[in-house]
mmCIF file of C-alpha atoms in Angstrom:
data_model
loop_
_atom_site.group_PDB
_atom_site.id
_atom_site.type_symbol
_atom_site.label_atom_id
_atom_site.label_comp_id
_atom_site.label_asym_id
_atom_site.label_seq_id
_atom_site.Cartn_x
_atom_site.Cartn_y
_atom_site.Cartn_z
ATOM 1 C CA MET A 1 0.005 0.013 0.026
ATOM 2 C CA LYS A 2 1.412 3.366 -1.027
ATOM 3 C CA PRO A 3 1.305 5.897 1.881
ATOM 4 C CA ILE A 4 -0.829 8.952 1.198
ATOM 5 C CA ILE A 5 -2.391 11.864 2.915
ATOM 6 C CA SER A 6 -5.950 10.800 3.512
ATOM 7 C CA ILE A 7 -8.632 13.495 3.888
ATOM 8 C CA MET A 8 -11.883 11.901 5.053
ATOM 9 C CA LEU A 9 -15.408 12.776 3.854
ATOM 10 C CA PRO A 10 -14.212 15.907 2.326
ATOM 11 C CA GLU A 11 -15.988 19.180 2.522
ATOM 12 C CA PRO A 12 -13.496 19.610 -0.399
ATOM 13 C CA THR A 13 -12.446 22.839 1.218
ATOM 14 C CA PHE A 14 -9.576 20.984 2.766
ATOM 15 C CA SER A 15 -8.101 19.519 -0.421
ATOM 16 C CA LYS A 16 -5.992 22.563 -1.133
ATOM 17 C CA GLN A 17 -2.866 20.729 0.036
ATOM 18 C CA PHE A 18 -2.665 19.914 -3.667
ATOM 19 C CA ARG A 19 -1.662 23.477 -4.483
ATOM 20 C CA LEU A 20 1.562 22.689 -2.598
ATOM 21 C CA GLY A 21 2.080 19.439 -4.498
ATOM 22 C CA LEU A 22 1.195 17.006 -1.710
ATOM 23 C CA ASN A 23 -0.075 13.622 -2.785
ATOM 24 C CA SER A 24 -3.520 13.363 -1.247
ATOM 25 C CA LEU A 25 -6.772 11.433 -1.465
ATOM 26 C CA VAL A 26 -10.190 12.700 -0.442
ATOM 27 C CA LEU A 27 -12.621 10.065 0.826
ATOM 28 C CA GLU A 28 -16.347 10.840 0.338
ATOM 29 C CA SER A 29 -18.968 8.546 1.818
ATOM 30 C CA SER A 30 -21.740 9.390 -0.680
ATOM 31 C CA ASP A 31 -21.698 8.266 -4.338
ATOM 32 C CA SER A 32 -21.419 11.811 -5.739
ATOM 33 C CA MET A 33 -20.642 15.355 -4.655
ATOM 34 C CA ARG A 34 -22.895 16.409 -1.847
ATOM 35 C CA ILE A 35 -24.527 19.831 -2.219
ATOM 36 C CA THR A 36 -27.008 19.723 0.712
ATOM 37 C CA GLY A 37 -27.792 23.206 1.936
ATOM 38 C CA TYR A 38 -28.463 26.069 -0.280
ATOM 39 C CA ALA A 39 -25.978 28.863 0.403
ATOM 40 C CA LEU A 40 -23.591 30.238 2.958
ATOM 41 C CA THR A 41 -22.347 33.698 3.785
ATOM 42 C CA LEU A 42 -18.624 34.124 3.284
ATOM 43 C CA TRP A 43 -16.938 36.950 5.157
ATOM 44 C CA THR A 44 -13.598 38.724 4.826
ATOM 45 C CA ASN A 45 -11.561 35.848 6.302
ATOM 46 C CA ALA A 46 -13.181 33.393 3.885
ATOM 47 C CA TRP A 47 -12.384 35.470 0.887
ATOM 48 C CA ARG A 48 -8.766 35.824 1.954
ATOM 49 C CA ALA A 49 -8.587 32.015 2.156
ATOM 50 C CA LEU A 50 -10.237 31.554 -1.231
ATOM 51 C CA ASP A 51 -7.777 34.051 -2.790
ATOM 52 C CA ALA A 52 -4.969 32.037 -1.193
ATOM 53 C CA VAL A 53 -6.137 28.959 -3.096
ATOM 54 C CA GLY A 54 -6.829 30.844 -6.277
ATOM 55 C CA ILE A 55 -10.611 30.632 -6.691
ATOM 56 C CA GLY A 56 -11.814 33.872 -5.024
ATOM 57 C CA ASN A 57 -12.248 35.860 -8.143
ATOM 58 C CA SER A 58 -14.291 33.184 -10.010
ATOM 59 C CA LEU A 59 -16.754 33.016 -7.065
ATOM 60 C CA ARG A 60 -17.059 36.821 -6.905
ATOM 61 C CA GLN A 61 -18.524 36.705 -10.388
ATOM 62 C CA THR A 62 -21.613 34.748 -9.220
ATOM 63 C CA SER A 63 -22.312 36.601 -5.962
ATOM 64 C CA THR A 64 -23.188 40.122 -4.826
ATOM 65 C CA GLN A 65 -21.124 42.056 -2.344
ATOM 66 C CA MET A 66 -23.163 42.712 0.821
ATOM 67 C CA LYS A 67 -23.284 46.481 1.619
ATOM 68 C CA GLY A 68 -24.418 46.305 5.241
ATOM 69 C CA PHE A 69 -27.179 45.394 7.661
ATOM 70 C CA LYS A 70 -30.881 46.281 7.999
ATOM 71 C CA ILE A 71 -32.300 45.407 11.320
ATOM 72 C CA ALA A 72 -36.048 45.162 11.948
ATOM 73 C CA SER A 73 -37.861 46.299 15.036
ATOM 74 C CA PRO A 74 -38.999 43.205 17.049
ATOM 75 C CA ASP A 75 -42.262 45.113 17.789
ATOM 76 C CA THR A 76 -43.287 46.357 14.403
ATOM 77 C CA GLY A 77 -41.305 44.079 12.069
ATOM 78 C CA LEU A 78 -40.242 47.121 9.987
ATOM 79 C CA PHE A 79 -36.598 47.776 9.194
ATOM 80 C CA THR A 80 -35.729 50.723 11.445
ATOM 81 C CA SER A 81 -31.929 50.430 11.786
ATOM 82 C CA GLU A 82 -29.328 50.377 8.992
ATOM 83 C CA THR A 83 -25.561 50.087 8.961
ATOM 84 C CA ALA A 84 -23.820 50.734 5.687
ATOM 85 C CA LEU A 85 -20.502 48.918 6.001
ATOM 86 C CA ASP A 86 -19.147 50.151 2.718
ATOM 87 C CA LYS A 87 -19.413 53.885 3.776
ATOM 88 C CA ASP A 88 -17.863 53.677 7.232
ATOM 89 C CA GLY A 89 -14.100 54.020 7.487
ATOM 90 C CA LYS A 90 -13.848 51.670 10.480
ATOM 91 C CA PHE A 91 -15.059 48.757 8.279
ATOM 92 C CA GLU A 92 -12.506 49.404 5.537
ATOM 93 C CA GLY A 93 -11.328 46.240 3.772
ATOM 94 C CA TYR A 94 -14.289 44.071 4.790
ATOM 95 C CA GLU A 95 -15.964 41.800 2.289
ATOM 96 C CA SER A 96 -19.077 39.622 2.592
ATOM 97 C CA ARG A 97 -21.055 37.733 -0.068
ATOM 98 C CA CYS A 98 -23.662 34.980 -0.006
ATOM 99 C CA VAL A 99 -22.511 32.128 -2.189
ATOM 100 C CA ARG A 100 -24.392 29.111 -3.472
ATOM 101 C CA ARG A 101 -23.036 25.994 -1.845
ATOM 102 C CA ARG A 102 -22.949 24.220 -5.251
ATOM 103 C CA ASP A 103 -20.825 27.068 -6.741
ATOM 104 C CA LEU A 104 -18.313 26.790 -3.884
ATOM 105 C CA LEU A 105 -17.980 23.029 -4.041
ATOM 106 C CA GLU A 106 -17.735 22.879 -7.808
ATOM 107 C CA ALA A 107 -15.016 25.565 -7.810
ATOM 108 C CA LEU A 108 -12.981 23.615 -5.257
ATOM 109 C CA VAL A 109 -13.488 20.244 -6.951
ATOM 110 C CA ASN A 110 -12.547 21.648 -10.358
ATOM 111 C CA GLU A 111 -9.091 22.558 -8.978
ATOM 112 C CA LEU A 112 -8.266 18.975 -8.098
ATOM 113 C CA PRO A 113 -6.482 16.398 -10.257
ATOM 114 C CA VAL A 114 -8.746 13.712 -11.724
ATOM 115 C CA GLY A 115 -9.181 10.846 -9.343
ATOM 116 C CA THR A 116 -8.432 12.851 -6.239
ATOM 117 C CA ILE A 117 -11.896 12.256 -4.734
ATOM 118 C CA ARG A 118 -12.915 8.673 -4.009
ATOM 119 C CA TYR A 119 -16.687 8.411 -3.725
ATOM 120 C CA SER A 120 -18.664 5.692 -1.939
ATOM 121 C CA SER A 121 -15.944 5.433 0.668
ATOM 122 C CA LYS A 122 -17.621 5.090 3.964
ATOM 123 C CA VAL A 123 -15.090 4.810 6.798
ATOM 124 C CA VAL A 124 -15.791 2.043 9.332
ATOM 125 C CA THR A 125 -12.784 2.387 11.670
ATOM 126 C CA ILE A 126 -9.265 3.639 11.989
ATOM 127 C CA ASP A 127 -6.333 1.367 12.992
ATOM 128 C CA GLU A 128 -2.590 1.794 13.301
ATOM 129 C CA LEU A 129 0.451 0.097 11.660
ATOM 130 C CA GLY A 130 3.489 1.449 13.374
ATOM 131 C CA ARG A 131 3.406 5.177 12.817
ATOM 132 C CA PHE A 132 1.108 4.845 9.802
ATOM 133 C CA LYS A 133 -2.685 5.014 10.095
ATOM 134 C CA LEU A 134 -4.962 2.502 8.424
ATOM 135 C CA VAL A 135 -8.333 3.707 7.288
ATOM 136 C CA ILE A 136 -10.727 0.817 6.905
ATOM 137 C CA LEU A 137 -13.731 1.282 4.566
ATOM 138 C CA ALA A 138 -17.107 -0.408 4.439
ATOM 139 C CA ASP A 139 -16.207 -2.230 1.242
ATOM 140 C CA GLY A 140 -13.261 -3.857 2.923
ATOM 141 C CA SER A 141 -10.570 -1.578 1.455
ATOM 142 C CA ILE A 142 -7.745 -0.513 3.626
ATOM 143 C CA LEU A 143 -5.769 2.719 3.033
ATOM 144 C CA LYS A 144 -2.379 3.265 4.545
ATOM 145 C CA THR A 145 -1.748 6.958 5.225
ATOM 146 C CA LYS A 146 1.029 9.153 6.601
ATOM 147 C CA VAL A 147 -1.439 11.890 7.639
ATOM 148 C CA LEU A 148 -5.097 11.481 8.385
ATOM 149 C CA ILE A 149 -7.201 14.668 8.289
ATOM 150 C CA GLY A 150 -10.792 14.367 9.526
ATOM 151 C CA CYS A 151 -13.095 16.826 7.783
ATOM 152 C CA ASP A 152 -15.989 14.520 8.286
ATOM 153 C CA GLY A 153 -18.479 16.893 9.884
ATOM 154 C CA VAL A 154 -20.357 17.079 13.167
ATOM 155 C CA ASN A 155 -20.410 13.326 13.809
ATOM 156 C CA SER A 156 -16.778 12.942 12.977
ATOM 157 C CA VAL A 157 -15.277 9.474 13.124
ATOM 158 C CA VAL A 158 -11.767 10.998 13.370
ATOM 159 C CA ALA A 159 -12.807 13.315 16.237
ATOM 160 C CA LYS A 160 -14.195 10.350 18.120
ATOM 161 C CA TRP A 161 -10.907 8.462 17.503
ATOM 162 C CA LEU A 162 -9.042 11.462 18.937
ATOM 163 C CA GLY A 163 -11.200 11.353 22.039
ATOM 164 C CA LEU A 164 -13.132 14.624 21.498
ATOM 165 C CA ALA A 165 -16.567 14.696 23.118
ATOM 166 C CA MET A 166 -19.542 14.651 20.810
ATOM 167 C CA PRO A 167 -21.135 17.959 19.870
ATOM 168 C CA VAL A 168 -24.165 18.823 21.967
ATOM 169 C CA GLY A 169 -27.595 20.151 20.974
ATOM 170 C CA ILE A 170 -28.350 23.707 22.059
ATOM 171 C CA GLY A 171 -32.139 23.419 21.973
ATOM 172 C CA ARG A 172 -32.426 25.454 18.803
ATOM 173 C CA SER A 173 -33.245 24.609 15.226
ATOM 174 C CA ALA A 174 -32.725 26.297 11.859
ATOM 175 C CA ILE A 175 -35.036 26.471 8.888
ATOM 176 C CA ARG A 176 -33.420 27.548 5.578
ATOM 177 C CA GLY A 177 -34.744 28.350 2.151
ATOM 178 C CA MET A 178 -33.725 29.757 -1.214
ATOM 179 C CA LEU A 179 -35.853 31.441 -3.847
ATOM 180 C CA GLU A 180 -35.240 32.421 -7.516
ATOM 181 C CA PHE A 181 -36.790 35.589 -8.886
ATOM 182 C CA PRO A 182 -36.818 35.350 -12.718
ATOM 183 C CA ASN A 183 -37.233 39.110 -13.159
ATOM 184 C CA GLY A 184 -34.972 40.140 -10.240
ATOM 185 C CA SER A 185 -35.679 40.247 -6.526
ATOM 186 C CA GLY A 186 -35.324 43.986 -6.097
ATOM 187 C CA PHE A 187 -33.828 43.570 -2.608
ATOM 188 C CA ASP A 188 -30.969 45.811 -1.459
ATOM 189 C CA PRO A 189 -27.640 43.958 -1.193
ATOM 190 C CA MET A 190 -27.876 43.985 2.601
ATOM 191 C CA LEU A 191 -28.305 41.373 5.342
ATOM 192 C CA HIS A 192 -31.899 41.892 6.569
ATOM 193 C CA VAL A 193 -32.402 40.573 10.162
ATOM 194 C CA LYS A 194 -35.175 40.464 12.712
ATOM 195 C CA PHE A 195 -34.602 38.833 16.077
ATOM 196 C CA GLY A 196 -36.273 38.473 19.509
ATOM 197 C CA GLY A 197 -38.909 36.350 21.232
ATOM 198 C CA GLY A 198 -37.062 33.081 20.644
ATOM 199 C CA VAL A 199 -36.859 33.590 16.823
ATOM 200 C CA ARG A 200 -34.300 35.069 14.460
ATOM 201 C CA PHE A 201 -35.178 35.587 10.801
ATOM 202 C CA GLY A 202 -33.054 36.990 8.089
ATOM 203 C CA PHE A 203 -32.380 37.082 4.337
ATOM 204 C CA LEU A 204 -29.881 38.350 1.828
ATOM 205 C CA PRO A 205 -29.411 38.302 -1.907
ATOM 206 C CA ILE A 206 -26.983 35.832 -3.473
ATOM 207 C CA ASP A 207 -27.188 37.718 -6.762
ATOM 208 C CA ASP A 208 -29.771 39.917 -8.582
ATOM 209 C CA LYS A 209 -32.229 37.022 -8.920
ATOM 210 C CA THR A 210 -31.659 34.698 -5.964
ATOM 211 C CA VAL A 211 -32.338 35.222 -2.278
ATOM 212 C CA TYR A 212 -31.275 32.983 0.620
ATOM 213 C CA TRP A 213 -33.312 33.173 3.862
ATOM 214 C CA PHE A 214 -33.075 31.523 7.303
ATOM 215 C CA CYS A 215 -35.009 31.242 10.537
ATOM 216 C CA THR A 216 -33.344 30.016 13.724
ATOM 217 C CA PHE A 217 -35.487 29.528 16.818
ATOM 218 C CA THR A 218 -35.721 27.992 20.304
ATOM 219 C CA PRO A 219 -38.740 25.667 20.390
ATOM 220 C CA SER A 220 -39.032 25.821 24.161
ATOM 221 C CA GLN A 221 -39.557 29.624 23.925
ATOM 222 C CA VAL A 222 -41.935 29.531 20.972
ATOM 223 C CA PRO A 223 -45.452 28.221 21.821
ATOM 224 C CA SER A 224 -46.362 27.813 18.078
ATOM 225 C CA CYS A 225 -43.731 25.039 17.814
ATOM 226 C CA LYS A 226 -45.959 22.602 19.668
ATOM 227 C CA PRO A 227 -48.360 21.699 16.839
ATOM 228 C CA PHE A 228 -45.668 19.951 14.768
ATOM 229 C CA SER A 229 -42.614 17.908 15.455
ATOM 230 C CA LEU A 230 -39.184 18.981 14.250
ATOM 231 C CA SER A 231 -37.713 15.511 14.403
ATOM 232 C CA MET A 232 -35.346 14.710 11.574
ATOM 233 C CA HIS A 233 -36.800 11.331 10.697
ATOM 234 C CA GLU A 234 -37.013 10.742 6.938
ATOM 235 C CA GLU A 235 -40.680 9.716 7.043
ATOM 236 C CA ASP A 236 -41.625 13.191 8.348
ATOM 237 C CA TRP A 237 -40.256 15.025 5.250
ATOM 238 C CA PRO A 238 -43.266 14.697 2.897
ATOM 239 C CA GLU A 239 -45.426 16.963 5.072
ATOM 240 C CA LYS A 240 -42.895 18.840 7.144
ATOM 241 C CA PRO A 241 -41.865 21.551 4.615
ATOM 242 C CA ILE A 242 -45.396 22.901 4.562
ATOM 243 C CA LYS A 243 -45.467 23.168 8.346
ATOM 244 C CA LEU A 244 -41.992 24.731 8.374
ATOM 245 C CA LYS A 245 -43.194 27.394 5.903
ATOM 246 C CA GLN A 246 -46.330 28.053 7.996
ATOM 247 C CA PHE A 247 -44.255 28.383 11.121
ATOM 248 C CA VAL A 248 -41.867 30.980 9.532
ATOM 249 C CA LEU A 249 -44.796 32.984 8.094
ATOM 250 C CA SER A 250 -46.464 33.097 11.487
ATOM 251 C CA HIS A 251 -43.425 34.820 12.946
ATOM 252 C CA ILE A 252 -42.793 37.370 10.225
ATOM 253 C CA ASN A 253 -46.433 38.475 9.800
ATOM 254 C CA LYS A 254 -45.502 42.002 10.876
ATOM 255 C CA MET A 255 -42.625 42.315 8.414
ATOM 256 C CA PRO A 256 -42.979 44.015 5.037
ATOM 257 C CA GLU A 257 -44.981 42.147 2.386
ATOM 258 C CA GLU A 258 -41.852 41.564 0.285
ATOM 259 C CA ALA A 259 -40.313 39.475 3.111
ATOM 260 C CA GLN A 260 -43.499 37.488 3.629
ATOM 261 C CA GLY A 261 -43.993 36.940 -0.091
ATOM 262 C CA MET A 262 -40.435 35.633 -0.415
ATOM 263 C CA VAL A 263 -41.095 32.836 2.073
ATOM 264 C CA GLU A 264 -44.574 32.130 0.685
ATOM 265 C CA LYS A 265 -43.246 31.690 -2.808
ATOM 266 C CA THR A 266 -40.336 29.394 -1.804
ATOM 267 C CA LEU A 267 -40.796 25.899 -3.267
ATOM 268 C CA LEU A 268 -41.171 23.199 -0.655
ATOM 269 C CA ASP A 269 -38.201 21.381 -2.177
ATOM 270 C CA ASN A 270 -36.107 24.457 -1.328
ATOM 271 C CA ILE A 271 -36.913 24.423 2.389
ATOM 272 C CA SER A 272 -34.911 22.410 4.944
ATOM 273 C CA CYS A 273 -34.630 22.138 8.691
ATOM 274 C CA ALA A 274 -31.856 20.997 11.019
ATOM 275 C CA GLN A 275 -31.237 20.972 14.743
ATOM 276 C CA LEU A 276 -28.265 23.082 15.781
ATOM 277 C CA LYS A 277 -25.274 21.630 17.603
ATOM 278 C CA PHE A 278 -21.956 22.912 18.767
ATOM 279 C CA ARG A 279 -18.850 21.618 20.410
ATOM 280 C CA LEU A 280 -18.402 22.839 23.946
ATOM 281 C CA PRO A 281 -15.536 25.271 23.561
ATOM 282 C CA TRP A 282 -13.543 24.008 26.543
ATOM 283 C CA ASN A 283 -13.470 20.546 24.903
ATOM 284 C CA ILE A 284 -11.194 22.139 22.253
ATOM 285 C CA LEU A 285 -8.941 23.672 24.887
ATOM 286 C CA PHE A 286 -8.512 20.583 27.080
ATOM 287 C CA ASN A 287 -8.659 17.708 24.533
ATOM 288 C CA ASN A 288 -6.703 16.622 21.479
ATOM 289 C CA ILE A 289 -7.553 18.150 18.097
ATOM 290 C CA VAL A 290 -4.217 16.687 16.956
ATOM 291 C CA LYS A 291 -2.542 13.390 17.904
ATOM 292 C CA ASN A 292 0.647 12.405 16.206
ATOM 293 C CA ASN A 293 -0.207 12.376 12.450
ATOM 294 C CA VAL A 294 -3.971 12.792 12.849
ATOM 295 C CA CYS A 295 -6.029 15.951 13.135
ATOM 296 C CA VAL A 296 -9.498 17.411 12.521
ATOM 297 C CA ALA A 297 -10.701 20.475 10.686
ATOM 298 C CA GLY A 298 -13.941 22.231 9.738
ATOM 299 C CA ASP A 299 -17.086 21.017 11.462
ATOM 300 C CA ALA A 300 -15.208 17.988 12.782
ATOM 301 C CA LEU A 301 -13.100 20.435 14.771
ATOM 302 C CA HIS A 302 -15.368 23.351 15.633
ATOM 303 C CA PRO A 303 -19.081 22.752 14.988
ATOM 304 C CA MET A 304 -20.739 26.042 15.939
ATOM 305 C CA THR A 305 -24.026 27.868 15.768
ATOM 306 C CA PRO A 306 -24.675 29.943 12.592
ATOM 307 C CA ASP A 307 -25.230 33.219 14.403
ATOM 308 C CA ILE A 308 -22.105 35.018 13.214
ATOM 309 C CA GLY A 309 -21.859 33.249 9.856
ATOM 310 C CA GLN A 310 -18.447 31.754 10.532
ATOM 311 C CA GLY A 311 -18.903 27.992 10.132
ATOM 312 C CA GLY A 312 -17.877 27.742 6.531
ATOM 313 C CA CYS A 313 -15.486 30.746 6.745
ATOM 314 C CA SER A 314 -13.463 29.152 9.569
ATOM 315 C CA SER A 315 -13.337 25.895 7.690
ATOM 316 C CA LEU A 316 -11.678 27.672 4.813
ATOM 317 C CA GLU A 317 -9.200 29.220 7.275
ATOM 318 C CA ASP A 318 -8.409 25.774 8.567
ATOM 319 C CA SER A 319 -7.623 24.488 5.059
ATOM 320 C CA VAL A 320 -5.085 27.157 4.313
ATOM 321 C CA VAL A 321 -3.364 26.978 7.707
ATOM 322 C CA LEU A 322 -3.270 23.157 7.590
ATOM 323 C CA GLY A 323 -2.026 23.082 4.029
ATOM 324 C CA ARG A 324 0.796 25.486 4.839
ATOM 325 C CA CYS A 325 1.792 23.524 8.012
ATOM 326 C CA LEU A 326 1.844 20.223 6.171
ATOM 327 C CA GLY A 327 3.686 21.729 3.221
ATOM 328 C CA GLU A 328 6.423 23.091 5.493
ATOM 329 C CA ALA A 329 6.674 19.684 7.139
ATOM 330 C CA LEU A 330 6.684 17.456 4.025
ATOM 331 C CA LEU A 331 8.339 19.550 1.306
ATOM 332 C CA LYS A 332 11.395 20.795 3.211
ATOM 333 C CA LYS A 333 13.519 17.733 3.819
ATOM 334 C CA SER A 334 17.182 16.917 3.858
ATOM 335 C CA ASN A 335 19.008 14.333 1.753
ATOM 336 C CA ASP A 336 19.383 11.826 4.632
ATOM 337 C CA ASP A 337 15.678 11.846 5.576
ATOM 338 C CA ASP A 338 14.079 8.573 6.569
ATOM 339 C CA ASP A 339 10.550 7.695 7.540
ATOM 340 C CA ASP A 340 11.096 8.494 11.211
ATOM 341 C CA ASP A 341 12.416 11.968 10.354
ATOM 342 C CA GLU A 342 9.425 12.617 8.142
ATOM 343 C CA PHE A 343 6.908 11.521 10.741
ATOM 344 C CA GLU A 344 8.614 13.813 13.264
ATOM 345 C CA ARG A 345 8.302 16.703 10.837
ATOM 346 C CA ILE A 346 4.686 15.835 10.227
ATOM 347 C CA GLU A 347 3.948 15.862 13.955
ATOM 348 C CA LYS A 348 5.661 19.210 14.398
ATOM 349 C CA GLY A 349 3.629 20.593 11.491
ATOM 350 C CA LEU A 350 0.355 19.447 12.976
ATOM 351 C CA GLU A 351 1.369 20.714 16.374
ATOM 352 C CA LYS A 352 1.829 24.150 14.828
ATOM 353 C CA TYR A 353 -1.632 23.821 13.207
ATOM 354 C CA ARG A 354 -3.029 22.994 16.645
ATOM 355 C CA ARG A 355 -1.484 26.096 18.189
ATOM 356 C CA ASP A 356 -2.720 28.264 15.408
ATOM 357 C CA ARG A 357 -6.326 26.949 15.428
ATOM 358 C CA THR A 358 -7.177 26.202 19.068
ATOM 359 C CA TRP A 359 -7.842 29.658 20.406
ATOM 360 C CA ARG A 360 -9.357 30.865 17.175
ATOM 361 C CA SER A 361 -11.834 27.941 17.222
ATOM 362 C CA PHE A 362 -12.611 28.525 20.906
ATOM 363 C CA SER A 363 -13.376 32.223 20.239
ATOM 364 C CA LEU A 364 -15.628 31.582 17.221
ATOM 365 C CA ILE A 365 -17.658 28.936 18.988
ATOM 366 C CA SER A 366 -18.032 31.053 22.176
ATOM 367 C CA VAL A 367 -18.949 34.331 20.408
ATOM 368 C CA GLY A 368 -21.400 32.607 18.067
ATOM 369 C CA TYR A 369 -23.218 30.947 20.919
ATOM 370 C CA CYS A 370 -23.435 34.207 22.938
ATOM 371 C CA VAL A 371 -24.711 36.213 19.981
ATOM 372 C CA GLY A 372 -27.410 33.628 19.248
ATOM 373 C CA PHE A 373 -28.427 33.574 22.850
ATOM 374 C CA MET A 374 -28.776 37.369 23.004
ATOM 375 C CA GLN A 375 -30.614 37.582 19.694
ATOM 376 C CA GLU A 376 -33.257 34.950 20.459
ATOM 377 C CA SER A 377 -33.800 35.063 24.151
ATOM 378 C CA LYS A 378 -37.058 36.297 25.670
ATOM 379 C CA GLY A 379 -37.518 38.512 28.699
ATOM 380 C CA LYS A 380 -37.815 42.201 29.412
ATOM 381 C CA MET A 381 -34.168 42.775 30.276
ATOM 382 C CA MET A 382 -32.894 40.984 27.149
ATOM 383 C CA SER A 383 -35.406 42.797 24.977
ATOM 384 C CA PHE A 384 -34.263 46.140 26.430
ATOM 385 C CA LEU A 385 -30.606 45.307 25.781
ATOM 386 C CA ARG A 386 -31.311 44.338 22.204
ATOM 387 C CA LYS A 387 -33.116 47.613 21.530
ATOM 388 C CA VAL A 388 -30.650 50.055 23.148
ATOM 389 C CA TRP A 389 -27.348 48.280 22.490
ATOM 390 C CA PHE A 390 -27.182 44.977 20.594
ATOM 391 C CA SER A 391 -28.859 46.115 17.445
ATOM 392 C CA ASN A 392 -26.138 48.760 16.933
ATOM 393 C CA TYR A 393 -23.438 46.295 18.017
ATOM 394 C CA THR A 394 -24.377 43.538 15.565
ATOM 395 C CA ALA A 395 -22.319 44.766 12.639
ATOM 396 C CA ASN A 396 -19.276 45.204 14.837
ATOM 397 C CA VAL A 397 -19.457 41.571 16.018
ATOM 398 C CA PHE A 398 -19.743 40.204 12.497
ATOM 399 C CA VAL A 399 -16.913 42.327 11.102
ATOM 400 C CA LYS A 400 -14.579 41.911 14.037
ATOM 401 C CA MET A 401 -14.780 38.128 14.044
ATOM 402 C CA ALA A 402 -14.250 38.064 10.225
ATOM 403 C CA ASN A 403 -11.214 40.315 10.382
ATOM 404 C CA PHE A 404 -8.682 37.453 10.346
ATOM 405 C CA ASP A 405 -5.981 36.622 7.907
ATOM 406 C CA CYS A 406 -5.046 32.953 7.576
ATOM 407 C CA GLY A 407 -2.092 33.799 5.344
ATOM 408 C CA ASP A 408 -1.122 32.304 2.007
ATOM 409 C CA LEU A 409 0.235 28.996 0.769
ATOM 410 C CA VAL A 410 3.652 30.223 -0.360
ATOM 411 C CA LEU A 411 6.463 28.381 1.455
#
């Protein structure tokens, strides 16, 4: 078996080690590229990472730059507060766009050599052979790898092998949808948000004709959640999208007709729901995200709530930092190198990755959770704080957490 760098269940974000010439294989459990989910917001840090891997400009051609925030009053539903990020000097250099998930994945996959992704490769277990790792697949195949990178999502097999605790539910769920307007949506290129009373609703244009919307909520704080179940069992799906739409409409009935009409016109096939989970931030501080020649990245490392839009962005950060750390470890070698020397360099490279990503991951998870708690919680005191302080502070939180440079891939 030829040793490789094995990248499990891809989120192909993490395949950019190839730009540094590293021999890698991406294992994907499904039989084709997964494009579940409709869109994601990419902030300044994500665009810096995409530029580092050479695909930023192509994605900019299919997405609209977000100019700022419009925040609705929780009482009237009307947009009463506006922050124009592109006109304020303190936000200079920021960039935010909503990108179709399909566009992002296709751009990343198209950069890879043919045969890089191995589909229908469900991982059963991980074993060891000396300092090598053995990845055992459901079809009986065994892959021998020098480096194992787990990018296998919230229920990561690699994270479990490392001893990381499972992510926990936070008692909130998210409904998401996307709508095409053949003649143009007419919406300003702004993030429109309404929050309070246990519900947060928002939408933003992807381009002139496509709008992405979301509704996160805490069922225990929303009485209207009781009539229907939000369980994720497959048999519930035929009827659930109708109820999901009805639920969202019942909580935006004070908002402008354009917002209500957008949800009303969304096709049922374009509505999804998921329960929100996150990794307790102290689990990252006090447990292993790296062990010898194994590490995790993306949602396998830092599953977080979507409240500051940093889940996908931070995953892109991970990919560049990890690619650079591995490149420095594997490409700079002396003439008398042997396997033991190479493994030692790999371990040092991944240890550097751990140092670079631990506190950043901890901060993103913590801030995201706190923002979501403040936006959705009920109570007179929290409602007062949202009105007099947090509405004006929202833009600062988003921009500050996005103002991060992962660096480039030049060694």
